[in-house]
CSV table of C-alpha atoms in Angstrom, one decimal:
chain,number,residue,atom,x,y,z
N,411,MET,CA,-20.1,-37.7,-39.4
N,412,ALA,CA,-16.6,-38.0,-38.0
N,413,ARG,CA,-16.0,-34.3,-38.4
N,414,SER,CA,-19.3,-33.6,-36.4
N,415,SER,CA,-18.2,-35.9,-33.6
N,416,SER,CA,-14.7,-34.4,-33.5
N,417,GLY,CA,-16.2,-30.9,-33.4
N,418,ALA,CA,-18.5,-31.9,-30.5
N,419,ILE,CA,-15.6,-33.4,-28.6
N,420,VAL,CA,-13.5,-30.3,-29.0
N,421,ALA,CA,-16.3,-28.1,-28.0
N,422,ALA,CA,-17.0,-30.2,-24.9
N,423,LEU,CA,-13.3,-30.3,-23.9
N,424,THR,CA,-13.0,-26.5,-24.4
N,425,ALA,CA,-16.1,-25.9,-22.2
N,426,ALA,CA,-14.7,-28.3,-19.5
N,427,ALA,CA,-11.3,-26.5,-19.5
N,428,LEU,CA,-12.9,-23.1,-19.2
N,429,ALA,CA,-15.1,-24.3,-16.3
N,430,GLY,CA,-11.9,-25.7,-14.6
N,431,VAL,CA,-10.0,-22.5,-15.0
N,432,GLY,CA,-13.0,-20.5,-13.6
N,433,PHE,CA,-13.2,-22.9,-10.6
N,434,LEU,CA,-9.4,-22.6,-9.9
N,435,ALA,CA,-9.6,-18.8,-10.1
N,436,TYR,CA,-12.5,-18.8,-7.6
N,437,GLN,CA,-10.5,-21.1,-5.2
N,438,ALA,CA,-7.4,-18.9,-5.5
N,439,GLU,CA,-9.4,-15.8,-4.7
N,440,ALA,CA,-11.1,-17.3,-1.7
N,441,ALA,CA,-8.0,-19.1,-0.3
N,442,PRO,CA,-7.1,-18.1,3.3
N,443,ASP,CA,-3.5,-17.4,2.4
N,444,HIS,CA,-4.7,-14.4,0.4
N,445,PRO,CA,-6.3,-12.3,3.2
N,446,VAL,CA,-6.5,-9.1,1.2
N,447,ALA,CA,-8.4,-10.8,-1.6
N,448,ALA,CA,-10.6,-12.6,0.8
N,449,HIS,CA,-11.4,-9.4,2.8
N,450,ALA,CA,-12.1,-7.5,-0.4
N,451,GLY,CA,-14.5,-10.1,-1.5
N,452,THR,CA,-16.3,-10.2,1.8
N,453,ALA,CA,-16.5,-6.4,2.0
N,454,SER,CA,-18.0,-6.1,-1.5
N,455,GLY,CA,-20.4,-8.9,-0.8
N,456,SER,CA,-21.6,-7.2,2.3
N,457,ALA,CA,-22.1,-3.9,0.4
N,458,LYS,CA,-24.1,-5.7,-2.3
N,459,GLU,CA,-26.3,-7.4,0.3
N,460,GLN,CA,-27.0,-4.1,2.1
N,461,GLY,CA,-27.5,-2.3,-1.2
N,462,LYS,CA,-26.3,1.0,0.3
N,463,GLY,CA,-23.1,2.7,-0.8
N,464,GLY,CA,-22.8,4.5,2.6
N,465,ASP,CA,-22.5,1.1,4.4
N,466,GLN,CA,-19.5,-0.1,2.5
N,467,GLY,CA,-17.1,0.9,5.4
N,468,LYS,CA,-19.2,-1.1,7.8
N,469,GLY,CA,-19.2,-4.1,5.4
N,470,GLY,CA,-15.4,-4.0,5.2
N,471,GLY,CA,-15.1,-3.9,9.0
N,472,ALA,CA,-17.5,-6.9,9.4
N,473,GLY,CA,-15.6,-8.8,6.8
N,474,ALA,CA,-12.3,-8.3,8.6
N,475,GLY,CA,-13.9,-9.3,12.0
N,476,GLN,CA,-15.5,-12.4,10.6
N,477,ASP,CA,-12.2,-13.8,9.4
N,478,ALA,CA,-11.8,-16.3,12.3
N,479,PRO,CA,-7.9,-16.8,12.1
N,480,LYS,CA,-7.5,-13.0,12.0
N,481,ALA,CA,-10.2,-12.1,14.6
N,482,ALA,CA,-7.5,-11.1,17.3
N,483,ASP,CA,-6.0,-8.7,14.8
N,484,ALA,CA,-9.3,-6.9,14.0
N,485,VAL,CA,-9.5,-3.2,14.9
N,486,PRO,CA,-11.3,-3.0,18.3
N,487,GLU,CA,-15.0,-2.0,18.2
N,488,GLY,CA,-15.8,1.4,19.8
N,489,SER,CA,-12.3,2.8,18.9
N,490,GLY,CA,-13.6,5.7,16.9
N,491,THR,CA,-13.6,6.4,13.2
N,492,GLY,CA,-11.2,7.7,10.6
N,493,LEU,CA,-7.4,7.9,10.6
N,494,ARG,CA,-6.1,7.0,14.1
N,495,VAL,CA,-3.8,4.9,16.2
N,496,VAL,CA,-5.6,2.4,18.4
N,497,TYR,CA,-3.9,1.1,21.5
N,498,ALA,CA,-5.6,-1.8,23.4
N,499,LEU,CA,-4.3,-2.1,26.9
N,500,GLY,CA,-5.5,-5.6,27.5
N,501,GLN,CA,-4.2,-7.0,24.3
N,502,LYS,CA,-1.0,-5.0,24.4
N,503,ARG,CA,-1.5,-4.3,20.7
N,504,VAL,CA,-1.5,-1.3,18.4
N,505,TRP,CA,-3.3,-0.7,15.1
N,506,LEU,CA,-2.5,2.0,12.6
N,507,VAL,CA,-5.8,2.7,11.1
N,508,GLY,CA,-6.2,4.6,7.8
N,509,ALA,CA,-8.9,7.2,6.9
N,510,ASP,CA,-11.0,4.3,5.4
N,511,GLY,CA,-11.2,2.6,8.8
N,512,LYS,CA,-9.0,-0.3,7.8
N,513,ALA,CA,-5.8,-1.2,9.7
N,514,THR,CA,-2.6,-0.8,7.6
N,515,ARG,CA,-0.5,-2.4,10.3
N,516,THR,CA,-1.0,-4.1,13.7
N,517,TYR,CA,1.6,-5.3,16.2
N,518,GLU,CA,2.2,-6.2,19.8
N,519,VAL,CA,3.9,-3.7,22.2
N,520,ALA,CA,5.6,-3.9,25.6
N,521,PRO,CA,4.1,-1.4,28.0
N,522,SER,CA,5.9,0.0,31.0
N,523,THR,CA,4.7,0.1,34.6
N,524,VAL,CA,1.9,2.7,34.2
N,525,ASN,CA,-0.9,2.7,31.6
N,526,PRO,CA,-2.7,5.8,30.2
N,527,PRO,CA,-6.4,5.9,31.0
N,528,PRO,CA,-8.7,4.8,28.2
N,529,GLY,CA,-9.7,7.8,26.1
N,530,THR,CA,-8.9,9.8,23.0
N,531,TYR,CA,-5.7,11.8,22.7
N,532,THR,CA,-3.6,13.4,20.0
N,533,VAL,CA,0.1,13.3,19.3
N,534,THR,CA,1.6,16.2,21.2
N,535,SER,CA,5.3,15.8,20.4
N,536,ARG,CA,7.9,13.6,18.6
N,537,SER,CA,11.6,13.0,18.9
N,538,PRO,CA,13.8,11.0,16.6
N,539,ASN,CA,16.3,10.0,19.4
N,540,VAL,CA,16.3,10.6,23.2
N,541,VAL,CA,17.0,8.8,26.4
N,542,GLY,CA,13.8,7.2,27.7
N,543,SER,CA,12.4,7.8,31.2
N,544,ASP,CA,13.9,4.4,32.2
N,545,GLY,CA,17.4,5.5,31.1
N,546,ILE,CA,17.4,3.5,27.8
N,547,PRO,CA,18.3,5.2,24.5
N,548,VAL,CA,15.2,5.2,22.3
N,549,GLU,CA,14.2,6.3,18.8
N,550,HIS,CA,11.1,7.3,17.0
N,551,VAL,CA,9.4,8.7,20.1
N,552,VAL,CA,5.7,9.6,19.6
N,553,ARG,CA,4.2,11.2,22.8
N,554,PHE,CA,0.4,11.7,23.4
N,555,HIS,CA,-0.3,12.3,27.1
N,556,ARG,CA,1.1,13.6,30.4
N,557,ASP,CA,-0.8,12.7,33.5
N,558,VAL,CA,-1.3,14.7,36.7
N,559,ASN,CA,1.8,13.1,38.2
N,560,GLY,CA,4.0,14.2,35.3
N,561,ILE,CA,4.3,10.7,33.7
N,562,VAL,CA,4.6,11.0,30.0
N,563,PHE,CA,3.0,8.4,27.8
N,564,GLY,CA,4.4,7.6,24.3
N,565,PHE,CA,5.5,5.0,21.8
N,566,SER,CA,9.1,4.4,21.2
N,567,ALA,CA,11.6,1.7,20.1
N,568,ALA,CA,14.7,1.0,22.2
N,569,VAL,CA,17.9,1.3,20.2
N,570,ASP,CA,19.1,-2.0,21.7
N,571,GLY,CA,15.7,-3.6,21.1
N,572,SER,CA,14.9,-4.1,24.8
N,573,SER,CA,11.6,-3.7,26.5
N,574,PRO,CA,10.8,-1.8,29.7
N,575,SER,CA,11.4,-3.7,32.9
N,576,PRO,CA,8.4,-3.7,35.2
N,577,MET,CA,10.7,-4.9,38.0
N,578,SER,CA,12.7,-1.7,37.9
N,579,GLY,CA,10.2,0.1,40.2
N,580,LYS,CA,10.3,3.2,38.1
N,581,LYS,CA,6.9,4.6,37.1
N,582,THR,CA,7.1,5.3,33.4
N,583,GLY,CA,4.7,5.5,30.6
N,584,ALA,CA,6.9,4.0,27.9
N,585,ILE,CA,5.2,1.8,25.3
N,586,ARG,CA,8.0,0.0,23.6
N,587,GLU,CA,7.8,-1.2,20.0
N,588,LYS,CA,10.1,-3.3,17.8
N,589,PRO,CA,12.4,-1.1,15.7
N,590,ALA,CA,10.4,-1.8,12.4
N,591,ASP,CA,7.1,-1.1,14.2
N,592,GLY,CA,8.6,2.1,15.7
N,593,ARG,CA,9.5,3.4,12.2
N,594,ALA,CA,6.0,2.6,11.0
N,595,MET,CA,4.5,4.5,13.9
N,596,TRP,CA,6.9,7.4,13.3
N,597,GLU,CA,5.8,7.7,9.7
N,598,PHE,CA,2.1,7.3,10.4
N,599,ALA,CA,1.5,9.4,13.6
N,600,VAL,CA,2.5,13.0,12.9
N,601,ASN,CA,1.6,15.8,15.3
N,602,ASN,CA,-2.1,16.0,16.2
N,603,THR,CA,-2.8,12.4,14.9
N,604,LYS,CA,-5.6,10.9,16.9
N,605,ILE,CA,-4.6,8.2,19.5
N,606,VAL,CA,-7.4,6.1,20.9
N,607,VAL,CA,-6.7,4.0,24.0
N,608,VAL,CA,-9.2,1.3,24.8
N,609,PRO,CA,-9.3,-1.2,27.7
């Protein structure tokens, strides 16, 4: 009789321990400080609900957009599809978007005095080091548009880390990045990479 009771107690404790481990694993997976895991779970959940393999990309986008603390970092809607750089004028923010439609990096930029019109462009040229149109030495220059007035628009990082000065009175199309962001853009946006400018 004692052995039966002991066996039942051990079985009950084992079941409780397994249930506790399962619950903790679920909490860890759903925790907000693990955004990749949370997004992956949301995306796969959306795909299962829709029951269509072709909608998985849409499910992933919705999952990223529904994450309230990260909503400002979501890739803007209407910015195209596939591998691209998205530049939002109003947010002064850039997204490097992979072929799967998910942003691999997003960061704020400091635009100069003139903005490019919203639209779709491609990278036309790149320079590792030059002097910017505002006279500041810059690196990792990625150009994508020249307007009718001859103003060249492109991303770059000032060697000294400075931003363009809107008070200078010069009409320039420089879009300045922090050095680390400039390196990321340089590695991502090779010639002919799509650049999408949104309002």
